[in-house]
């Protein structure tokens, strides 16, 4: 297992170097199933596309449903189907990147498979790792899934339009996440109403402009 | 990996035999994070406790938060903390079973860690495997996470009190799940309102009475 992880990290380093040299910002989106990774991309892509060339590498265990959603949202997309494997690996990402239909790209989003556990252990060469947690999942999750939060640069609370229906405190989730990883930028947003999407998009654009490559 | 899985399956077979001999029904609850496994137990335990002795083996990556919730619900509980591992294994379950505070038990629930992928590959000696999917997660998940559904005996759509806020069709989810695994018993329920809980509890009681041991 350690040898596999080392091999993964070697490939990931190569990817990150290549992206950094191209001026491409790579963002890895990580969450459990149904937290709204695809919906966040659908809401962000129209805003980002005004000034940026964007590619989405779309991971799924099975089916290309999410890739088709991204395609409908107007972005370049490459589907990565893991065939049951519980996380993306850098080698799969490298191959998908090689199959990109265009380029150069300013931003590449990597949507991981829906799993709040295993993907946290795999560097995909990203500059920014973003962990999502939706209001319906409960605000007790950061301490229960600490590695995803410890290895992230940003934390997005999603589906906040549903907060009235849940005993979910954004403040409680934020505090608990920051105890695990103090550097986290925290966002609260709703892909449905658009609330918070502007701040999130500005964060991604700033990172792309500054070529932020936060040390891992 | 294959050797690990074989070892797991050996331990699981031993556990299942032991439980079957004791007249104990073992139920493995499996879902992504925040789908409501603990909430379903909290809603079921008071009804089951009227006529059954129930134990909960409560899996989590970190923290004993869920175990404390079950304890407050009045059931015997043993916490299993995997320390970051993405699934429960039969060996961990065997050890937790050995640490049970009482007994004999009519029903033992095993709450897996919140992960819709990896736990599907690990037999824990259960007689019944139940996969949960909450309305906020989206009805497109069965085909995207097929192994969890293929290996289950029952499928519970949870949080149906929230259906008015989502484009989630119980019928669509049911149909897709049944295409993957035709034997599935399908439930639609809400731990919050109690809707559907009676039917679910009756199903568990019937399985306990008949010592259902469906071949895997």
XYZ file of C-alpha atoms in Angstrom:
432
model
C 0.000 0.000 0.000
C 2.796 2.407 0.888
C 4.492 1.678 -2.441
C 1.227 2.415 -4.254
C 0.836 5.694 -2.392
C 4.438 6.683 -3.114
C 3.963 5.945 -6.805
C 0.741 8.012 -6.715
C 2.540 10.928 -5.075
C 5.330 10.836 -7.675
C 2.814 11.055 -10.505
C 0.919 13.784 -8.627
C 4.061 15.878 -8.206
C 4.744 15.622 -11.924
C 1.195 16.702 -12.728
C 1.364 19.662 -10.342
C 4.664 20.800 -11.829
C 3.262 20.536 -15.348
C 0.122 22.474 -14.415
C 2.117 25.134 -12.576
C 4.358 25.622 -15.611
C 1.303 25.943 -17.903
C -0.309 28.499 -15.581
C -3.180 26.096 -14.972
C -4.787 26.032 -11.537
C -5.896 22.517 -10.495
C -8.739 22.162 -7.968
C -9.732 18.810 -6.401
C -13.341 18.660 -5.164
C -13.938 16.078 -2.444
C -17.089 15.064 -0.554
C -19.475 12.235 0.249
C -22.155 11.182 -2.248
C -24.718 13.837 -3.103
C -23.073 16.789 -1.336
C -23.372 18.849 -4.490
C -19.971 18.796 -6.201
C -21.498 18.674 -9.680
C -24.139 21.242 -8.762
C -21.434 23.620 -7.493
C -19.601 23.268 -10.818
C -22.821 23.821 -12.764
C -23.364 27.044 -10.827
C -19.747 28.223 -11.125
C -18.909 27.397 -14.733
C -21.027 30.104 -16.400
C -19.358 32.768 -14.222
C -15.848 31.389 -14.649
C -16.268 30.885 -18.388
C -16.579 34.647 -18.938
C -12.858 35.099 -18.423
C -11.324 31.643 -18.092
C -10.872 28.472 -20.078
C -12.050 25.663 -17.832
C -11.736 21.879 -18.010
C -13.508 19.408 -15.714
C -12.141 15.922 -15.062
C -15.212 14.132 -13.817
C -14.710 11.086 -11.583
C -17.369 8.466 -10.943
C -17.406 4.820 -9.892
C -19.835 3.982 -12.676
C -21.887 5.921 -15.267
C -20.981 9.178 -17.022
C -24.037 10.996 -15.637
C -22.073 13.800 -14.021
C -19.877 14.272 -17.084
C -23.020 14.722 -19.171
C -24.287 17.356 -16.708
C -21.003 19.264 -16.997
C -21.086 18.996 -20.782
C -24.585 20.487 -20.760
C -23.218 23.331 -18.608
C -20.948 24.168 -21.522
C -17.505 23.194 -20.211
C -14.908 20.863 -21.655
C -15.093 17.610 -19.720
C -13.360 14.228 -19.592
C -15.130 11.410 -17.739
C -13.049 9.176 -15.471
C -14.884 5.992 -14.496
C -12.994 4.109 -11.782
C -14.959 0.871 -12.218
C -15.707 0.569 -8.533
C -12.498 1.926 -7.054
C -13.284 4.225 -4.147
C -11.048 7.176 -5.080
C -9.249 8.816 -7.993
C -5.525 8.222 -8.387
C -3.005 10.526 -9.989
C -2.382 8.061 -12.843
C -6.058 8.132 -13.856
C -6.046 11.925 -13.694
C -2.898 12.117 -15.812
C -4.497 9.942 -18.475
C -7.719 11.989 -18.437
C -5.730 15.232 -18.675
C -3.982 13.784 -21.747
C -7.411 13.216 -23.312
C -8.603 16.815 -22.842
C -10.399 18.026 -25.977
C -8.766 21.472 -26.077
C -6.491 23.763 -24.169
C -4.595 25.501 -22.816
C -6.799 25.787 -19.745
C -6.662 28.336 -16.939
C -8.469 26.111 -14.455
C -8.939 22.355 -14.242
C -11.472 21.030 -11.759
C -11.131 17.412 -10.687
C -14.397 16.075 -9.273
C -13.498 13.096 -7.116
C -15.807 10.109 -6.586
C -18.364 10.635 -3.821
C -16.488 9.431 -0.763
C -15.430 11.482 2.235
C -12.777 8.957 3.320
C -10.408 7.361 0.792
C -9.885 10.265 -1.653
C -8.311 12.271 1.200
C -5.241 10.000 1.030
C -4.558 10.556 -2.689
C -2.769 13.646 -3.968
C -3.959 14.272 -7.535
C -1.502 17.049 -8.292
C -4.032 19.710 -7.352
C -3.044 23.151 -6.069
C -6.247 23.501 -4.101
C -8.253 20.824 -2.360
C -11.823 21.735 -1.490
C -13.994 19.649 0.823
C -17.775 19.998 0.579
C -20.334 19.198 3.262
C -24.042 19.712 2.616
C -26.446 20.961 5.256
C -28.510 17.722 5.201
C -25.435 15.677 6.179
C -25.139 17.282 9.604
C -22.637 19.662 11.195
C -20.976 16.873 13.208
C -19.018 15.553 10.233
C -15.641 17.399 10.330
C -14.392 15.610 13.463
C -15.782 12.303 12.192
C -13.965 12.570 8.831
C -10.901 14.590 9.892
C -8.461 13.681 7.135
C -10.607 15.204 4.393
C -10.646 18.473 6.352
C -7.012 18.327 7.507
C -5.724 18.019 3.925
C -8.031 20.664 2.399
C -7.433 24.333 1.647
C -11.081 25.318 1.505
C -14.318 24.060 3.041
C -17.659 24.706 1.377
C -20.904 24.211 3.276
C -23.390 23.506 0.486
C -27.198 23.501 0.122
C -27.564 26.337 2.668
C -30.988 27.105 1.201
C -32.061 24.030 3.196
C -30.769 25.286 6.558
C -34.291 26.111 7.817
C -35.113 22.391 7.661
C -32.096 21.151 9.601
C -30.433 21.569 12.940
C -27.212 22.469 11.115
C -25.098 25.349 12.407
C -22.669 26.733 9.827
C -20.794 28.342 12.720
C -20.441 25.010 14.558
C -19.212 23.241 11.408
C -16.802 26.076 10.643
C -15.378 26.106 14.184
C -14.899 22.342 14.226
C -13.275 22.331 10.782
C -10.911 25.170 11.740
C -9.820 23.255 14.830
C -8.709 20.456 12.493
C -7.174 22.755 9.835
C -6.781 26.448 10.752
C -5.839 27.550 7.206
C -9.231 26.606 5.756
C -11.117 29.220 3.766
C -14.757 28.590 4.626
C -17.671 29.202 2.254
C -21.402 28.802 2.786
C -23.304 28.543 -0.443
C -26.293 27.324 -2.356
C -26.020 26.228 -5.964
C -29.815 26.448 -6.159
C -30.284 30.087 -5.069
C -26.804 31.293 -6.028
C -26.093 32.551 -2.503
C -22.358 32.540 -1.809
C -21.405 31.461 -5.342
C -19.843 34.845 -6.183
C -17.455 34.703 -3.205
C -16.464 31.147 -4.108
C -15.860 32.033 -7.765
C -13.789 35.077 -6.748
C -11.675 32.812 -4.522
C -10.996 30.415 -7.402
C -10.223 33.297 -9.778
C -7.840 34.872 -7.266
C -6.077 31.536 -6.830
C -5.815 31.153 -10.605
C -4.450 34.690 -10.980
C -1.903 34.317 -8.219
C -0.971 30.752 -9.227
C -1.405 29.841 -5.606
C 0.491 26.638 -4.961
C 0.044 26.098 -1.264
C 2.562 23.590 0.066
C 1.033 20.261 0.934
C -5.744 -7.467 -1.068
C -7.400 -10.710 -2.100
C -5.785 -12.478 0.848
C -7.118 -9.769 3.201
C -10.612 -10.144 1.774
C -10.480 -13.939 2.053
C -9.386 -13.653 5.684
C -12.218 -11.182 6.275
C -14.745 -13.547 4.716
C -13.537 -16.455 6.874
C -14.028 -14.427 10.049
C -17.398 -13.213 8.756
C -18.606 -16.764 8.108
C -17.639 -17.719 11.657
C -19.512 -14.738 13.058
C -22.625 -15.496 11.007
C -22.596 -19.131 12.119
C -22.228 -18.088 15.758
C -25.049 -15.558 15.492
C -27.309 -18.026 13.684
C -26.713 -20.629 16.419
C -27.532 -18.046 19.121
C -30.739 -17.011 17.338
C -29.322 -13.518 16.902
C -30.194 -11.607 13.736
C -27.311 -9.433 12.494
C -28.083 -6.362 10.369
C -25.388 -4.299 8.598
C -26.393 -0.674 7.885
C -24.498 0.917 5.020
C -24.642 4.417 3.496
C -22.698 7.575 2.746
C -22.065 10.177 5.468
C -25.173 11.764 6.941
C -27.780 9.557 5.281
C -29.387 8.918 8.661
C -28.173 5.497 9.847
C -27.975 6.618 13.476
C -31.272 8.487 13.220
C -32.978 5.367 11.841
C -31.680 3.372 14.808
C -32.809 6.081 17.252
C -36.299 5.887 15.750
C -36.388 2.059 15.658
C -34.869 1.117 19.001
C -37.786 2.180 21.226
C -40.185 0.051 19.143
C -37.849 -2.942 18.922
C -36.958 -2.792 22.610
C -40.540 -3.639 23.590
C -40.026 -7.261 22.601
C -36.368 -7.689 21.698
C -32.955 -7.416 23.254
C -30.921 -5.244 20.919
C -27.200 -4.470 20.644
C -25.658 -1.847 18.380
C -22.062 -2.065 17.163
C -21.360 1.497 16.180
C -18.642 2.120 13.594
C -16.962 5.481 13.059
C -13.655 6.668 11.641
C -13.124 8.923 14.629
C -15.153 10.050 17.671
C -17.769 8.072 19.628
C -20.514 10.612 18.891
C -22.884 8.117 17.307
C -22.311 5.563 20.069
C -23.309 8.198 22.612
C -26.492 8.923 20.647
C -27.376 5.204 20.666
C -26.617 4.963 24.376
C -28.985 7.867 25.005
C -31.616 5.977 22.984
C -31.383 3.259 25.630
C -29.706 0.402 23.748
C -26.572 -1.539 24.582
C -23.803 -0.235 22.353
C -20.135 -0.895 21.621
C -18.194 1.797 19.744
C -15.824 0.696 16.981
C -13.422 3.446 15.934
C -11.506 2.488 12.803
C -8.894 5.237 13.172
C -9.318 6.437 9.611
C -9.958 3.136 7.847
C -12.770 3.527 5.355
C -14.832 0.453 6.269
C -15.509 -2.028 9.053
C -13.867 -5.437 8.855
C -15.160 -8.676 10.310
C -12.240 -8.866 12.768
C -13.172 -5.499 14.286
C -16.801 -6.572 14.529
C -15.830 -9.851 16.192
C -13.809 -7.990 18.818
C -16.629 -5.511 19.465
C -19.135 -8.368 19.745
C -16.870 -9.918 22.366
C -17.019 -6.654 24.334
C -20.834 -6.512 24.418
C -22.043 -5.472 27.874
C -24.856 -8.050 28.139
C -26.701 -10.664 26.168
C -28.024 -12.815 24.756
C -29.321 -10.484 22.062
C -32.122 -11.044 19.554
C -30.849 -8.427 17.134
C -27.435 -6.878 16.592
C -27.203 -3.828 14.366
C -23.829 -2.998 12.872
C -23.639 0.641 11.816
C -20.872 0.866 9.225
C -18.727 3.985 8.725
C -20.305 6.568 6.434
C -19.074 5.448 3.025
C -21.162 4.158 0.146
C -18.207 2.467 -1.557
C -15.679 0.407 0.420
C -17.956 -1.188 3.065
C -19.843 -2.937 0.249
C -16.835 -5.236 -0.267
C -16.664 -6.442 3.348
C -18.933 -9.169 4.680
C -19.345 -8.583 8.427
C -21.197 -11.811 9.115
C -24.562 -10.071 8.842
C -27.746 -11.863 7.815
C -29.219 -8.714 6.346
C -27.478 -5.848 4.632
C -29.431 -2.612 4.379
C -28.357 0.296 2.189
C -29.686 3.765 3.004
C -29.986 6.720 0.636
C -31.396 10.026 1.846
C -33.618 12.230 -0.289
C -31.080 15.116 -0.279
C -28.434 12.882 -1.887
C -30.353 12.492 -5.140
C -32.177 9.597 -6.805
C -29.361 9.046 -9.324
C -27.144 7.242 -6.809
C -28.001 3.514 -7.169
C -26.405 3.168 -10.620
C -23.455 5.302 -9.533
C -22.739 3.141 -6.460
C -23.982 -0.238 -7.709
C -22.055 -2.581 -5.431
C -23.713 -1.283 -2.267
C -27.104 -1.975 -3.848
C -26.146 -5.258 -5.506
C -25.011 -6.774 -2.196
C -27.929 -5.507 -0.095
C -31.147 -7.219 0.958
C -33.056 -4.043 1.720
C -32.949 -0.432 0.535
C -34.242 2.381 2.709
C -34.912 5.819 1.243
C -34.523 8.105 4.258
C -35.505 11.694 5.141
C -38.654 11.486 2.990
C -40.131 14.368 5.003
C -37.768 16.486 2.865
C -39.097 15.235 -0.495
C -40.999 18.496 -1.162
C -37.667 20.333 -1.283
C -35.932 18.009 -3.733
C -36.357 16.669 -7.212
C -36.077 13.138 -5.787
C -38.422 10.439 -7.037
C -38.732 7.446 -4.691
C -40.145 5.504 -7.636
C -37.137 6.327 -9.844
C -34.676 5.337 -7.106
C -36.629 2.146 -6.393
C -36.762 1.158 -10.060
C -33.060 1.788 -10.581
C -32.117 -0.122 -7.422
C -34.312 -3.076 -8.398
C -32.627 -3.231 -11.796
C -29.349 -3.745 -9.951
C -30.734 -6.136 -7.333
C -34.269 -7.496 -7.868
C -34.557 -9.091 -4.399
C -34.378 -5.711 -2.599
C -37.099 -4.892 -0.098
C -37.602 -1.155 -0.492
C -38.656 1.195 2.314
C -39.359 4.913 2.265
C -39.177 6.471 5.694
C -38.557 9.474 7.872
C -36.931 9.142 11.259
C -38.150 12.660 12.027
C -41.880 12.187 11.382
C -41.966 8.433 11.965
C -43.451 7.760 8.533
C -42.532 4.277 7.330
C -40.756 3.312 10.551
C -43.422 0.756 11.499
C -43.052 -1.162 8.238
C -39.271 -1.167 8.603
C -39.442 -2.375 12.217
C -41.896 -5.128 11.255
C -39.487 -6.257 8.523
C -36.625 -6.519 11.016
C -38.828 -8.326 13.544
C -40.031 -10.774 10.906
C -36.433 -11.472 9.872
C -35.476 -11.995 13.517
C -38.425 -14.349 14.061
C -37.752 -16.394 10.960
C -33.971 -16.325 11.438
C -33.736 -15.287 7.832
C -30.280 -16.127 6.557
C -30.416 -15.183 2.939
C -27.524 -16.718 0.982
C -24.920 -14.178 -0.039
